[in-house]
Amino acid sequence: MTPLVFLVLMFASVPIALVLALTAMWYVQESGNIVLYDSFAQQVFAGIENYGLLAIPLFILTGELMNEGGMTQRLVRAARVFVGGFRGGLAYINLLANMFMAAIIGSAASQIAVMSRAMVPAMVKEGYDPGFAAATTAAGGLLAPVIPPSMLFVIYGVLAQLPIGDMFIAGIIPGLILSVAFFVVIALVGFTQNFPKGEWMTLGAAALALRDALPAVLIPVAIVGGIIFGIATPTESAAVASLIAFAVGWGIYREIRPGQLGKLFVRTATNSSLVIFMIAAANVFGWVVVYEELPQKLAAFITTLTENPFLFLLIVNLCLLVVGMLIDGIAALILVTPILLPIAMNSYDISPFQFGVVISLNLVLGLLTPPVGVGLYIASAMSGVRPFQIFGALWPFLLAVSVVLILLSYFPALSTALI
């Protein structure tokens, strides 16, 4: 009966955090073991008693400060220095700027919103198809879950009890591979669509653009460098990054005023609380999963289908593609990690870092695929392009992501080599 309650609540569009908490309460009531209610609140708070979770509001705050501080436009101009002269240069600029942004924001939805406002009108003005312009921007948002810092990696690290810094490092090679795959897609599409020819910046303009962007580049350097060299934890790096973002936006670019901070803090607190409440509810749900021995039962079933780790990951990828189409990526990650991770580790000896990278990239695809496709609607709202026009131009990028997912599933070293 408990699984039925879960499905009914979920398809009734009840917020996923309430679905998880109410399902757990129903299980306690149905089991007749009412004494478990005494531990209910304790389990809720235990889910968020993790120092690593502080990184979530700090990374969100960094993104808010960066958006208000004028760093986006300066990073776009810096990207023009490196790829602006190629045919289709603005499409490459879009993707390169998305790489910079992924190393700062860490949230695919936020990145799509920011970059759609900045890049789609500029590409359309230079003669690009509006659908392709919006699709390139939306696809660039898929870099956020794998290029550190990643909000999904923070949440997965907490759920899997892994060092978040190591999860960030595990995403570096996959993020670079995905970026290269997207560059190849743009080049191939350019052959058929005859992209506008770009223009290289003059030496003086290029030097000026790089100089203006240099303070903004300090943010990803502080985040990734601090973690890789062991100078700071991910949470400490996020705090330093937010401080740098404020200092740069206020003291150097002069586009942030201290009076704006109140609104920024409110937006940060609102967005962070939604995520953290889901994690708290997920801990209670995981408590139910353990009592029901769901991972063991599912493992017994899946191992009858295959004993090959690669085939297991292919099955997981196919299932999660469907899940990601129906449920938000963060919510889906919170749901599936307690169930599937023990199976991957215990039955197939799959590295938890490889598994985390694969399912994080897989689930974020749901941002761009109907029927939910939140990222599609964000890109549409920010650019004025119809969602299905965007989706029609998006399929080469989705195909590239599928190929990268297969590579990450087959070669564990792509995720674990740097750890």
Short mmCIF file of C-alpha atoms in Angstrom, two decimals, residues 95-397:
data_model
loop_
_atom_site.label_atom_id
_atom_site.label_comp_id
_atom_site.label_asym_id
_atom_site.label_seq_id
_atom_site.Cartn_x
_atom_site.Cartn_y
_atom_site.Cartn_z
CA LEU A 95 29.39 27.43 -25.29
CA LEU A 96 32.70 28.70 -23.92
CA ALA A 97 30.90 31.28 -21.78
CA ASN A 98 28.66 28.47 -20.50
CA MET A 99 31.81 26.59 -19.43
CA PHE A 100 32.94 29.63 -17.43
CA MET A 101 29.48 30.00 -15.91
CA ALA A 102 29.25 26.29 -15.02
CA ALA A 103 32.38 26.72 -12.91
CA ILE A 104 30.64 29.48 -10.96
CA ILE A 105 26.89 28.86 -10.75
CA GLY A 106 26.63 25.07 -10.34
CA SER A 107 22.89 25.02 -11.20
CA ALA A 108 21.70 24.12 -14.70
CA ALA A 109 18.35 25.93 -14.42
CA SER A 110 19.98 29.15 -13.17
CA GLN A 111 22.64 28.98 -15.85
CA ILE A 112 20.07 28.53 -18.64
CA ALA A 113 18.13 31.55 -17.38
CA VAL A 114 21.21 33.78 -17.17
CA MET A 115 22.74 32.77 -20.50
CA SER A 116 19.44 32.85 -22.43
CA ARG A 117 19.05 36.52 -21.58
CA ALA A 118 22.65 37.27 -22.51
CA MET A 119 23.27 35.17 -25.64
CA VAL A 120 20.09 34.34 -27.58
CA PRO A 121 19.23 37.93 -28.65
CA ALA A 122 22.86 38.49 -29.70
CA MET A 123 22.92 35.31 -31.82
CA VAL A 124 19.58 36.07 -33.47
CA LYS A 125 20.78 39.60 -34.28
CA GLU A 126 23.81 38.14 -36.10
CA GLY A 127 21.62 35.86 -38.23
CA TYR A 128 21.43 32.58 -36.32
CA ASP A 129 18.22 30.56 -36.29
CA PRO A 130 16.36 31.46 -33.05
CA GLY A 131 15.68 27.80 -32.25
CA PHE A 132 19.35 26.87 -32.62
CA ALA A 133 20.46 29.90 -30.59
CA ALA A 134 18.17 28.95 -27.70
CA ALA A 135 19.04 25.24 -28.03
CA THR A 136 22.80 25.96 -27.85
CA THR A 137 22.25 28.03 -24.72
CA ALA A 138 20.03 25.40 -23.10
CA ALA A 139 22.50 22.62 -23.93
CA GLY A 140 25.28 24.67 -22.37
CA GLY A 141 23.34 24.49 -19.11
CA LEU A 142 23.99 20.73 -19.06
CA LEU A 143 27.61 21.49 -18.23
CA ALA A 144 26.58 22.76 -14.78
CA PRO A 145 26.01 19.29 -13.24
CA VAL A 146 29.49 18.01 -14.14
CA ILE A 147 31.90 20.96 -14.21
CA PRO A 148 32.62 21.79 -10.55
CA PRO A 149 31.09 23.20 -8.48
CA SER A 150 27.87 21.26 -8.98
CA MET A 151 24.83 21.46 -6.73
CA LEU A 152 23.90 17.89 -7.73
CA PHE A 153 27.37 16.70 -6.68
CA VAL A 154 26.97 18.40 -3.29
CA ILE A 155 23.63 16.67 -2.72
CA TYR A 156 24.88 13.31 -4.01
CA GLY A 157 28.00 13.57 -1.84
CA VAL A 158 25.84 14.16 1.24
CA LEU A 159 23.48 11.28 0.40
CA ALA A 160 26.32 8.89 -0.48
CA GLN A 161 28.53 10.08 2.42
CA LEU A 162 31.40 10.89 0.05
CA PRO A 163 33.90 13.77 0.20
CA ILE A 164 32.27 16.53 -1.86
CA GLY A 165 35.68 17.81 -2.96
CA ASP A 166 36.44 14.40 -4.52
CA MET A 167 33.05 14.45 -6.26
CA PHE A 168 33.95 17.82 -7.78
CA ILE A 169 37.28 16.45 -9.00
CA ALA A 170 35.51 13.41 -10.48
CA GLY A 171 33.50 15.76 -12.71
CA ILE A 172 36.46 17.57 -14.31
CA ILE A 173 37.28 15.06 -17.09
CA PRO A 174 33.59 14.28 -17.89
CA GLY A 175 32.89 18.03 -18.04
CA LEU A 176 35.73 18.59 -20.52
CA ILE A 177 34.61 15.61 -22.64
CA LEU A 178 31.04 16.93 -22.76
CA SER A 179 32.30 20.40 -23.72
CA VAL A 180 34.35 18.94 -26.60
CA ALA A 181 31.32 16.93 -27.75
CA PHE A 182 29.22 20.12 -27.85
CA PHE A 183 31.93 21.94 -29.84
CA VAL A 184 31.86 19.07 -32.36
CA VAL A 185 28.05 19.33 -32.60
CA ILE A 186 28.27 23.06 -33.33
CA ALA A 187 30.91 22.44 -36.01
CA LEU A 188 28.83 19.72 -37.71
CA VAL A 189 25.61 21.75 -37.60
CA GLY A 190 27.55 24.70 -39.00
CA PHE A 191 28.34 22.74 -42.16
CA THR A 192 24.64 22.41 -42.94
CA GLN A 193 23.34 25.79 -41.73
CA ASN A 194 26.09 28.05 -43.13
CA PHE A 195 26.71 29.95 -39.90
CA PRO A 196 27.69 33.63 -40.09
CA LYS A 197 31.43 34.24 -40.26
CA GLY A 198 32.89 35.61 -37.05
CA GLU A 199 35.44 38.39 -36.65
CA TRP A 200 38.59 38.29 -34.54
CA MET A 201 38.97 41.11 -32.05
CA THR A 202 41.81 43.55 -32.46
CA LEU A 203 44.80 43.05 -30.18
CA GLY A 204 43.88 46.06 -28.08
CA ALA A 205 40.21 45.06 -27.73
CA ALA A 206 41.20 41.49 -26.84
CA ALA A 207 43.61 42.68 -24.16
CA LEU A 208 40.92 44.96 -22.73
CA ALA A 209 38.33 42.15 -22.69
CA LEU A 210 40.70 39.77 -20.92
CA ARG A 211 41.68 42.43 -18.41
CA ASP A 212 38.04 43.19 -17.60
CA ALA A 213 37.21 39.49 -17.16
CA LEU A 214 40.25 38.63 -15.05
CA PRO A 215 38.62 39.51 -11.68
CA ALA A 216 35.58 37.34 -12.56
CA VAL A 217 37.86 34.39 -13.42
CA LEU A 218 39.16 34.50 -9.83
CA ILE A 219 35.87 32.93 -8.71
CA PRO A 220 36.16 29.50 -10.42
CA VAL A 221 39.92 29.51 -9.71
CA ALA A 222 39.19 30.04 -6.00
CA ILE A 223 36.56 27.28 -5.96
CA VAL A 224 38.33 24.57 -7.95
CA GLY A 225 41.91 25.50 -6.99
CA GLY A 226 41.13 25.61 -3.29
CA ILE A 227 39.63 22.12 -3.43
CA ILE A 228 42.23 20.49 -5.69
CA PHE A 229 45.21 21.80 -3.71
CA GLY A 230 43.63 20.99 -0.36
CA ILE A 231 43.62 24.61 0.78
CA ALA A 232 39.90 24.66 1.59
CA THR A 233 36.88 22.38 1.78
CA PRO A 234 34.11 22.86 -0.82
CA THR A 235 32.07 24.77 1.75
CA GLU A 236 34.98 27.06 2.60
CA SER A 237 35.71 27.54 -1.11
CA ALA A 238 32.08 28.51 -1.67
CA ALA A 239 32.30 31.08 1.13
CA VAL A 240 35.51 32.54 -0.33
CA ALA A 241 33.94 32.60 -3.81
CA SER A 242 30.88 34.53 -2.58
CA LEU A 243 33.16 37.03 -0.84
CA ILE A 244 35.23 37.47 -4.02
CA ALA A 245 32.04 37.85 -6.09
CA PHE A 246 30.83 40.64 -3.80
CA ALA A 247 34.24 42.35 -3.72
CA VAL A 248 34.56 42.24 -7.51
CA GLY A 249 30.98 43.35 -8.19
CA TRP A 250 31.12 46.19 -5.64
CA GLY A 251 34.74 47.33 -5.56
CA ILE A 252 35.91 46.69 -9.15
CA TYR A 253 32.92 46.56 -11.51
CA ARG A 254 30.80 48.84 -9.26
CA GLU A 255 27.53 47.18 -10.32
CA ILE A 256 26.51 45.86 -6.89
CA ARG A 257 25.35 48.19 -4.12
CA PRO A 258 25.23 47.09 -0.47
CA GLY A 259 21.53 48.04 -0.47
CA GLN A 260 20.85 45.21 -2.95
CA LEU A 261 22.19 42.51 -0.62
CA GLY A 262 18.90 42.13 1.29
CA LYS A 263 17.04 41.00 -1.86
CA LEU A 264 19.93 38.73 -2.84
CA PHE A 265 19.95 37.07 0.59
CA VAL A 266 16.17 36.52 0.47
CA ARG A 267 16.38 34.88 -2.99
CA THR A 268 19.30 32.75 -1.82
CA ALA A 269 17.49 31.66 1.34
CA THR A 270 14.29 30.82 -0.59
CA ASN A 271 16.05 28.72 -3.23
CA SER A 272 18.30 27.01 -0.69
CA SER A 273 15.47 26.12 1.68
CA LEU A 274 13.59 24.30 -1.09
CA VAL A 275 16.57 22.06 -1.75
CA ILE A 276 17.48 21.47 1.90
CA PHE A 277 13.89 20.66 2.87
CA MET A 278 13.87 18.00 0.14
CA ILE A 279 17.08 16.50 1.55
CA ALA A 280 15.60 16.41 5.07
CA ALA A 281 12.46 14.67 3.79
CA ALA A 282 14.59 12.29 1.73
CA ASN A 283 16.41 11.13 4.86
CA VAL A 284 13.09 10.04 6.36
CA PHE A 285 12.15 8.34 3.10
CA GLY A 286 15.54 6.58 3.07
CA TRP A 287 14.74 5.35 6.57
CA VAL A 288 11.62 3.67 5.14
CA VAL A 289 13.63 2.26 2.22
CA VAL A 290 16.05 0.61 4.67
CA TYR A 291 13.20 -0.90 6.73
CA GLU A 292 11.57 -2.27 3.57
CA GLU A 293 14.93 -3.69 2.34
CA LEU A 294 14.11 -2.22 -1.07
CA PRO A 295 17.75 -2.10 -2.35
CA GLN A 296 18.24 -5.78 -1.53
CA LYS A 297 15.00 -6.79 -3.25
CA LEU A 298 15.76 -4.69 -6.32
CA ALA A 299 19.33 -5.99 -6.44
CA ALA A 300 18.08 -9.57 -6.40
CA PHE A 301 15.86 -8.78 -9.40
CA ILE A 302 18.42 -6.83 -11.44
CA THR A 303 21.19 -9.39 -10.93
CA THR A 304 18.92 -11.97 -12.58
CA LEU A 305 18.99 -9.76 -15.70
CA THR A 306 22.76 -9.17 -15.91
CA GLU A 307 25.96 -9.49 -13.93
CA ASN A 308 27.82 -7.04 -16.18
CA PRO A 309 28.44 -3.62 -14.57
CA PHE A 310 28.27 -1.83 -17.93
CA LEU A 311 24.91 -3.40 -18.83
CA PHE A 312 23.64 -2.55 -15.35
CA LEU A 313 24.58 1.11 -15.91
CA LEU A 314 22.87 1.05 -19.31
CA ILE A 315 19.68 -0.24 -17.66
CA VAL A 316 19.96 2.46 -14.99
CA ASN A 317 20.52 5.13 -17.66
CA LEU A 318 17.42 4.08 -19.60
CA CYS A 319 15.28 4.04 -16.45
CA LEU A 320 16.59 7.39 -15.25
CA LEU A 321 15.97 9.02 -18.63
CA VAL A 322 12.28 8.27 -18.07
CA VAL A 323 12.42 9.35 -14.42
CA GLY A 324 14.17 12.59 -15.36
CA MET A 325 11.45 13.40 -17.89
CA LEU A 326 8.82 13.33 -15.13
CA ILE A 327 10.60 14.53 -11.97
CA ASP A 328 12.96 17.45 -11.26
CA GLY A 329 16.62 16.38 -11.35
CA ILE A 330 17.36 17.21 -7.69
CA ALA A 331 14.23 15.41 -6.50
CA ALA A 332 15.00 12.40 -8.69
CA LEU A 333 18.59 12.25 -7.41
CA ILE A 334 17.33 12.29 -3.83
CA LEU A 335 14.88 9.50 -4.64
CA VAL A 336 17.12 7.09 -6.54
CA THR A 337 20.49 7.41 -4.76
CA PRO A 338 19.53 5.52 -1.55
CA ILE A 339 18.00 2.74 -3.66
CA LEU A 340 20.44 2.30 -6.55
CA LEU A 341 23.82 3.23 -5.04
CA PRO A 342 24.00 0.20 -2.68
CA ILE A 343 23.19 -2.07 -5.63
CA ALA A 344 25.87 -0.47 -7.83
CA MET A 345 28.54 -0.72 -5.12
CA ASN A 346 27.71 -4.07 -3.52
CA SER A 347 26.45 -6.12 -6.46
CA TYR A 348 28.51 -4.66 -9.33
CA ASP A 349 31.55 -3.12 -7.59
CA ILE A 350 30.96 0.22 -9.36
CA SER A 351 32.79 3.23 -7.96
CA PRO A 352 30.39 5.59 -6.17
CA PHE A 353 32.14 8.50 -7.93
CA GLN A 354 31.52 7.03 -11.38
CA PHE A 355 27.92 6.28 -10.43
CA GLY A 356 27.37 9.81 -9.13
CA VAL A 357 28.71 11.44 -12.31
CA VAL A 358 26.61 9.18 -14.55
CA ILE A 359 23.29 9.63 -12.76
CA SER A 360 23.78 13.38 -12.22
CA LEU A 361 24.35 14.01 -15.93
CA ASN A 362 21.53 11.64 -16.85
CA LEU A 363 18.94 13.21 -14.57
CA VAL A 364 19.65 16.78 -15.66
CA LEU A 365 18.65 15.77 -19.22
CA GLY A 366 15.10 15.91 -17.88
CA LEU A 367 15.47 19.70 -17.78
CA LEU A 368 15.39 19.70 -21.58
CA THR A 369 13.00 16.86 -22.39
CA PRO A 370 9.18 16.96 -22.43
CA PRO A 371 6.73 16.58 -20.76
CA VAL A 372 8.28 18.48 -17.80
CA GLY A 373 11.34 20.06 -19.42
CA VAL A 374 11.73 22.98 -17.02
CA GLY A 375 14.92 24.10 -18.77
CA LEU A 376 13.10 24.25 -22.09
CA TYR A 377 10.46 26.55 -20.66
CA ILE A 378 13.08 28.71 -18.92
CA ALA A 379 14.98 29.11 -22.22
CA SER A 380 11.69 29.84 -24.00
CA ALA A 381 10.59 32.44 -21.46
CA MET A 382 13.96 34.19 -21.49
CA SER A 383 14.38 34.14 -25.29
CA GLY A 384 10.81 34.31 -26.63
CA VAL A 385 11.36 31.17 -28.76
CA ARG A 386 8.67 28.45 -28.67
CA PRO A 387 9.67 25.36 -26.59
CA PHE A 388 9.20 22.85 -29.39
CA GLN A 389 11.21 25.03 -31.77
CA ILE A 390 14.04 24.83 -29.23
CA PHE A 391 13.59 21.08 -28.80
CA GLY A 392 13.69 20.57 -32.59
CA ALA A 393 17.18 22.13 -32.69
CA LEU A 394 18.31 20.44 -29.47
CA TRP A 395 18.41 16.79 -30.55
CA PRO A 396 22.08 16.79 -31.79
CA PHE A 397 23.17 17.99 -28.34
#
